[in-house]
PDB file of C-alpha atoms in Angstrom:
ATOM      1  CA  UNK C  66      71.840 105.416  96.536  1.00  0.00           C
ATOM      2  CA  UNK C  67      69.443 105.300  93.184  1.00  0.00           C
ATOM      3  CA  UNK C  68      67.639 108.312  94.012  1.00  0.00           C
ATOM      4  CA  UNK C  69      70.479 110.766  94.420  1.00  0.00           C
ATOM      5  CA  UNK C  70      72.390 110.161  91.278  1.00  0.00           C
ATOM      6  CA  UNK C  71      71.523 111.572  88.147  1.00  0.00           C
ATOM      7  CA  UNK C  72      72.588 108.944  85.516  1.00  0.00           C
ATOM      8  CA  UNK C  73      72.719 105.663  85.590  1.00  0.00           C
ATOM      9  CA  UNK C  74      77.349 105.596  85.285  1.00  0.00           C
ATOM     10  CA  UNK C  75      77.164 107.482  88.150  1.00  0.00           C
ATOM     11  CA  UNK C  76      75.013 104.861  90.288  1.00  0.00           C
ATOM     12  CA  UNK C  77      76.760 102.036  88.855  1.00  0.00           C
ATOM     13  CA  UNK C  78      80.184 103.713  89.944  1.00  0.00           C
ATOM     14  CA  UNK C  79      78.598 104.555  93.183  1.00  0.00           C
ATOM     15  CA  UNK C  80      77.505 101.178  93.982  1.00  0.00           C
ATOM     16  CA  UNK C  81      80.653  99.479  92.635  1.00  0.00           C
ATOM     17  CA  UNK C  82      82.629 101.770  95.059  1.00  0.00           C
ATOM     18  CA  UNK C  83      80.295 100.522  98.053  1.00  0.00           C
ATOM     19  CA  UNK C  84      80.817  96.714  97.337  1.00  0.00           C
ATOM     20  CA  UNK C  85      84.685  97.505  97.025  1.00  0.00           C
ATOM     21  CA  UNK C  86      84.416  98.968  99.962  1.00  0.00           C
ATOM     22  CA  UNK C  87      82.493  95.889 102.250  1.00  0.00           C
ATOM     23  CA  UNK C  88      84.583  93.818 100.237  1.00  0.00           C
ATOM     24  CA  UNK C  89      88.009  95.156 101.936  1.00  0.00           C
ATOM     25  CA  UNK C  90      86.334  95.189 105.188  1.00  0.00           C
ATOM     26  CA  UNK C  91      84.818  91.639 105.623  1.00  0.00           C
ATOM     27  CA  UNK C  92      87.520  89.352 106.234  1.00  0.00           C
ATOM     28  CA  UNK C  93      85.877  86.405 104.669  1.00  0.00           C
ATOM     29  CA  UNK C  94      85.168  88.514 101.290  1.00  0.00           C
ATOM     30  CA  UNK C  95      87.167  85.698  99.223  1.00  0.00           C
ATOM     31  CA  UNK C  96      84.138  83.034  99.778  1.00  0.00           C
ATOM     32  CA  UNK C  97      81.323  85.389  98.861  1.00  0.00           C
ATOM     33  CA  UNK C  98      83.166  86.699  95.172  1.00  0.00           C
ATOM     34  CA  UNK C  99      86.254  83.907  94.520  1.00  0.00           C
ATOM     35  CA  UNK C 100      84.827  80.125  95.333  1.00  0.00           C
ATOM     36  CA  UNK C 101      83.805  78.767  92.310  1.00  0.00           C
ATOM     37  CA  UNK C 102      80.276  77.975  94.315  1.00  0.00           C
ATOM     38  CA  UNK C 103      77.949  79.938  95.518  1.00  0.00           C
ATOM     39  CA  UNK C 104      76.559  77.108  97.878  1.00  0.00           C
ATOM     40  CA  UNK C 105      79.751  76.061  99.057  1.00  0.00           C
ATOM     41  CA  UNK C 106      80.648  79.471  99.578  1.00  0.00           C
ATOM     42  CA  UNK C 107      77.692  80.724 101.436  1.00  0.00           C
ATOM     43  CA  UNK C 108      77.845  77.984 103.967  1.00  0.00           C
ATOM     44  CA  UNK C 109      81.227  78.430 104.895  1.00  0.00           C
ATOM     45  CA  UNK C 110      81.244  82.308 105.103  1.00  0.00           C
ATOM     46  CA  UNK C 111      77.545  81.634 107.242  1.00  0.00           C
ATOM     47  CA  UNK C 112      79.770  78.906 109.510  1.00  0.00           C
ATOM     48  CA  UNK C 113      82.999  80.983 109.848  1.00  0.00           C
ATOM     49  CA  UNK C 114      80.818  84.231 111.201  1.00  0.00           C
ATOM     50  CA  UNK C 115      79.325  82.360 113.581  1.00  0.00           C
ATOM     51  CA  UNK C 116      82.782  81.280 115.013  1.00  0.00           C
ATOM     52  CA  UNK C 117      83.630  84.476 114.977  1.00  0.00           C
ATOM     53  CA  UNK C 118      81.292  85.401 117.248  1.00  0.00           C
ATOM     54  CA  UNK C 119      82.511  82.962 119.564  1.00  0.00           C
ATOM     55  CA  UNK C 120      86.105  84.659 118.980  1.00  0.00           C
ATOM     56  CA  UNK C 121      87.376  81.954 116.879  1.00  0.00           C
ATOM     57  CA  UNK C 122      89.721  82.885 114.187  1.00  0.00           C
ATOM     58  CA  UNK C 123      89.350  81.222 111.348  1.00  0.00           C
ATOM     59  CA  UNK C 124      91.855  81.211 108.511  1.00  0.00           C
ATOM     60  CA  UNK C 125      91.449  79.271 104.873  1.00  0.00           C
ATOM     61  CA  UNK C 126      92.276  78.162 101.646  1.00  0.00           C
ATOM     62  CA  UNK C 127      89.475  77.093  98.947  1.00  0.00           C
ATOM     63  CA  UNK C 128      90.477  76.800  96.024  1.00  0.00           C
ATOM     64  CA  UNK C 129      87.863  73.930  94.072  1.00  0.00           C
ATOM     65  CA  UNK C 130      84.987  74.103  92.219  1.00  0.00           C
ATOM     66  CA  UNK C 131      82.994  71.177  92.608  1.00  0.00           C
ATOM     67  CA  UNK C 132      80.869  71.001  89.688  1.00  0.00           C
ATOM     68  CA  UNK C 133      83.623  69.945  87.721  1.00  0.00           C
ATOM     69  CA  UNK C 134      85.181  67.508  90.039  1.00  0.00           C
ATOM     70  CA  UNK C 135      81.949  64.873  90.365  1.00  0.00           C
ATOM     71  CA  UNK C 136      81.148  65.808  93.970  1.00  0.00           C
ATOM     72  CA  UNK C 137      77.739  66.557  95.405  1.00  0.00           C
ATOM     73  CA  UNK C 138      78.123  70.057  96.496  1.00  0.00           C
ATOM     74  CA  UNK C 139      75.871  69.132  99.609  1.00  0.00           C
ATOM     75  CA  UNK C 140      77.995  66.762 100.348  1.00  0.00           C
ATOM     76  CA  UNK C 141      80.775  68.402 100.262  1.00  0.00           C
ATOM     77  CA  UNK C 142      79.682  70.774 102.570  1.00  0.00           C
ATOM     78  CA  UNK C 143      78.565  68.771 104.966  1.00  0.00           C
ATOM     79  CA  UNK C 144      81.576  67.286 105.368  1.00  0.00           C
ATOM     80  CA  UNK C 145      83.420  70.203 105.646  1.00  0.00           C
ATOM     81  CA  UNK C 146      80.780  71.436 108.680  1.00  0.00           C
ATOM     82  CA  UNK C 147      81.295  67.871 110.088  1.00  0.00           C
ATOM     83  CA  UNK C 148      85.130  68.935 110.618  1.00  0.00           C
ATOM     84  CA  UNK C 149      84.532  72.432 111.026  1.00  0.00           C
ATOM     85  CA  UNK C 150      81.577  72.005 114.190  1.00  0.00           C
ATOM     86  CA  UNK C 151      84.373  69.824 115.662  1.00  0.00           C
ATOM     87  CA  UNK C 152      86.944  72.305 115.397  1.00  0.00           C
ATOM     88  CA  UNK C 153      84.746  74.810 116.335  1.00  0.00           C
ATOM     89  CA  UNK C 154      83.387  73.100 119.930  1.00  0.00           C
ATOM     90  CA  UNK C 155      86.530  71.993 120.537  1.00  0.00           C
ATOM     91  CA  UNK C 156      87.550  75.432 121.296  1.00  0.00           C
ATOM     92  CA  UNK C 157      84.991  77.368 122.750  1.00  0.00           C
ATOM     93  CA  UNK C 158      86.180  76.663 125.910  1.00  0.00           C
ATOM     94  CA  UNK C 159      90.307  76.620 125.084  1.00  0.00           C
ATOM     95  CA  UNK C 160      92.430  80.367 125.650  1.00  0.00           C
ATOM     96  CA  UNK C 161      94.036  80.578 122.074  1.00  0.00           C
ATOM     97  CA  UNK C 162      90.957  79.845 119.273  1.00  0.00           C
ATOM     98  CA  UNK C 163      92.472  79.079 116.040  1.00  0.00           C
ATOM     99  CA  UNK C 164      91.062  77.414 113.031  1.00  0.00           C
ATOM    100  CA  UNK C 165      92.908  76.378 109.713  1.00  0.00           C
ATOM    101  CA  UNK C 166      90.305  75.384 106.925  1.00  0.00           C
ATOM    102  CA  UNK C 167      92.110  74.114 103.209  1.00  0.00           C
ATOM    103  CA  UNK C 168      90.099  72.765 100.404  1.00  0.00           C
ATOM    104  CA  UNK C 169      91.848  72.120  97.311  1.00  0.00           C
ATOM    105  CA  UNK C 170      91.970  69.711  94.273  1.00  0.00           C
ATOM    106  CA  UNK C 171      95.045  68.009  92.524  1.00  0.00           C
ATOM    107  CA  UNK C 172      95.151  65.305  90.335  1.00  0.00           C
ATOM    108  CA  UNK C 173      91.906  63.586  90.531  1.00  0.00           C
ATOM    109  CA  UNK C 174      91.646  64.356  94.399  1.00  0.00           C
ATOM    110  CA  UNK C 175      89.895  66.874  96.281  1.00  0.00           C
ATOM    111  CA  UNK C 176      91.721  67.512  99.943  1.00  0.00           C
ATOM    112  CA  UNK C 177      90.058  68.645 103.329  1.00  0.00           C
ATOM    113  CA  UNK C 178      92.029  69.512 105.995  1.00  0.00           C
ATOM    114  CA  UNK C 179      90.680  71.233 109.095  1.00  0.00           C
ATOM    115  CA  UNK C 180      93.038  71.830 112.050  1.00  0.00           C
ATOM    116  CA  UNK C 181      92.411  73.668 115.689  1.00  0.00           C
ATOM    117  CA  UNK C 182      94.601  74.224 118.459  1.00  0.00           C
ATOM    118  CA  UNK C 183      94.419  71.659 120.353  1.00  0.00           C
ATOM    119  CA  UNK C 184      96.126  69.576 123.454  1.00  0.00           C
ATOM    120  CA  UNK C 185      97.846  66.625 122.333  1.00  0.00           C
ATOM    121  CA  UNK C 186      95.763  63.410 121.641  1.00  0.00           C
ATOM    122  CA  UNK C 187      97.551  59.968 121.352  1.00  0.00           C
ATOM    123  CA  UNK C 188      96.707  58.019 118.655  1.00  0.00           C
ATOM    124  CA  UNK C 189      94.538  55.036 120.441  1.00  0.00           C
ATOM    125  CA  UNK C 190      92.812  58.643 121.488  1.00  0.00           C
ATOM    126  CA  UNK C 191      91.858  59.404 117.856  1.00  0.00           C
ATOM    127  CA  UNK C 192      91.194  56.001 116.546  1.00  0.00           C
ATOM    128  CA  UNK C 193      88.054  56.146 118.461  1.00  0.00           C
ATOM    129  CA  UNK C 194      86.662  59.445 117.247  1.00  0.00           C
ATOM    130  CA  UNK C 195      85.258  57.625 114.515  1.00  0.00           C
ATOM    131  CA  UNK C 196      83.524  55.099 116.386  1.00  0.00           C
ATOM    132  CA  UNK C 197      79.426  56.045 116.237  1.00  0.00           C
ATOM    133  CA  UNK C 198      78.698  57.339 120.069  1.00  0.00           C
ATOM    134  CA  UNK C 199      81.853  57.634 120.954  1.00  0.00           C
ATOM    135  CA  UNK C 200      82.835  61.495 121.493  1.00  0.00           C
ATOM    136  CA  UNK C 201      84.427  62.924 124.300  1.00  0.00           C
ATOM    137  CA  UNK C 202      81.969  66.271 124.606  1.00  0.00           C
ATOM    138  CA  UNK C 203      79.093  64.083 126.150  1.00  0.00           C
ATOM    139  CA  UNK C 204      76.105  61.544 125.618  1.00  0.00           C
ATOM    140  CA  UNK C 205      73.991  61.187 122.914  1.00  0.00           C
ATOM    141  CA  UNK C 206      76.657  62.414 120.874  1.00  0.00           C
ATOM    142  CA  UNK C 207      79.406  60.960 118.550  1.00  0.00           C
ATOM    143  CA  UNK C 208      77.863  61.099 114.870  1.00  0.00           C
ATOM    144  CA  UNK C 209      79.017  63.138 112.866  1.00  0.00           C
ATOM    145  CA  UNK C 210      82.627  61.622 112.183  1.00  0.00           C
ATOM    146  CA  UNK C 211      81.228  58.410 111.747  1.00  0.00           C
ATOM    147  CA  UNK C 212      79.014  59.623 109.444  1.00  0.00           C
ATOM    148  CA  UNK C 213      82.150  61.595 108.085  1.00  0.00           C
ATOM    149  CA  UNK C 214      84.060  57.757 107.413  1.00  0.00           C
ATOM    150  CA  UNK C 215      80.785  56.313 105.753  1.00  0.00           C
ATOM    151  CA  UNK C 216      81.203  59.478 103.147  1.00  0.00           C
ATOM    152  CA  UNK C 217      84.530  59.300 102.895  1.00  0.00           C
ATOM    153  CA  UNK C 218      84.123  55.644 101.907  1.00  0.00           C
ATOM    154  CA  UNK C 219      81.995  56.839  98.928  1.00  0.00           C
ATOM    155  CA  UNK C 220      84.270  58.328  96.902  1.00  0.00           C
ATOM    156  CA  UNK C 221      87.280  56.078  98.000  1.00  0.00           C
ATOM    157  CA  UNK C 222      88.421  58.386 100.313  1.00  0.00           C
ATOM    158  CA  UNK C 223      90.835  57.864 103.504  1.00  0.00           C
ATOM    159  CA  UNK C 224      91.149  60.730 106.664  1.00  0.00           C
ATOM    160  CA  UNK C 225      94.221  61.368 108.435  1.00  0.00           C
ATOM    161  CA  UNK C 226      94.540  62.729 111.849  1.00  0.00           C
ATOM    162  CA  UNK C 227      97.184  63.708 113.512  1.00  0.00           C
ATOM    163  CA  UNK C 228      98.872  66.281 115.774  1.00  0.00           C
ATOM    164  CA  UNK C 229     100.958  69.008 114.231  1.00  0.00           C
ATOM    165  CA  UNK C 230     103.525  70.930 115.896  1.00  0.00           C
ATOM    166  CA  UNK C 231     102.891  74.820 114.261  1.00  0.00           C
ATOM    167  CA  UNK C 232     104.457  77.635 115.731  1.00  0.00           C
ATOM    168  CA  UNK C 233     105.917  75.919 119.226  1.00  0.00           C
ATOM    169  CA  UNK C 234     101.743  74.921 119.656  1.00  0.00           C
ATOM    170  CA  UNK C 235      99.937  71.720 119.063  1.00  0.00           C
ATOM    171  CA  UNK C 236      97.593  70.981 116.869  1.00  0.00           C
ATOM    172  CA  UNK C 237      94.662  68.805 115.791  1.00  0.00           C
ATOM    173  CA  UNK C 238      94.880  67.785 112.357  1.00  0.00           C
ATOM    174  CA  UNK C 239      91.968  65.755 110.639  1.00  0.00           C
ATOM    175  CA  UNK C 240      92.802  65.324 106.724  1.00  0.00           C
ATOM    176  CA  UNK C 241      89.742  63.950 104.421  1.00  0.00           C
ATOM    177  CA  UNK C 242      91.354  62.981 101.135  1.00  0.00           C
ATOM    178  CA  UNK C 243      88.667  62.737  98.497  1.00  0.00           C
ATOM    179  CA  UNK C 244      89.070  60.414  94.914  1.00  0.00           C
ATOM    180  CA  UNK C 245      86.680  62.436  92.424  1.00  0.00           C
ATOM    181  CA  UNK C 246      86.380  62.229  89.157  1.00  0.00           C
ATOM    182  CA  UNK C 247      87.573  64.368  86.368  1.00  0.00           C
TER     183      UNK C 247
END
């Protein structure tokens, strides 16, 4: 572009138009320009794009500013990553593949919710999700959710796991609520 334009103004206009077109064509564009943290936005963009390659659809709402709420960005992405990776892995052999990710902050609390289409899971089975070494996915697994529970304790947090009915389908919902500094 810089070689084909006659003025800086023309170049700026062309680049701006090009970038606007790219953002419209990319369904994860809000992560690239609307997230208050380039680290969190880039991490989620990468995760969502990789899931897309597996035909797993991700809907998301992200409204958080880790720099202002006292949570370490790297811990935040690790927590979200554990939840998201588990949801994606659970959907790899499913016929309908959809994940919802919501990250928000309200009244000194950070809410992280990752939901995926799932068969109904009993409360007893959900309780075992957080035991180290216990996994429905094979041997030498069961580390992530146990680690998540330890990380939640650091922020006086709690984890809520439940089945939800959304448009007639069962979804597994794991919600992490953390207390943060103001």
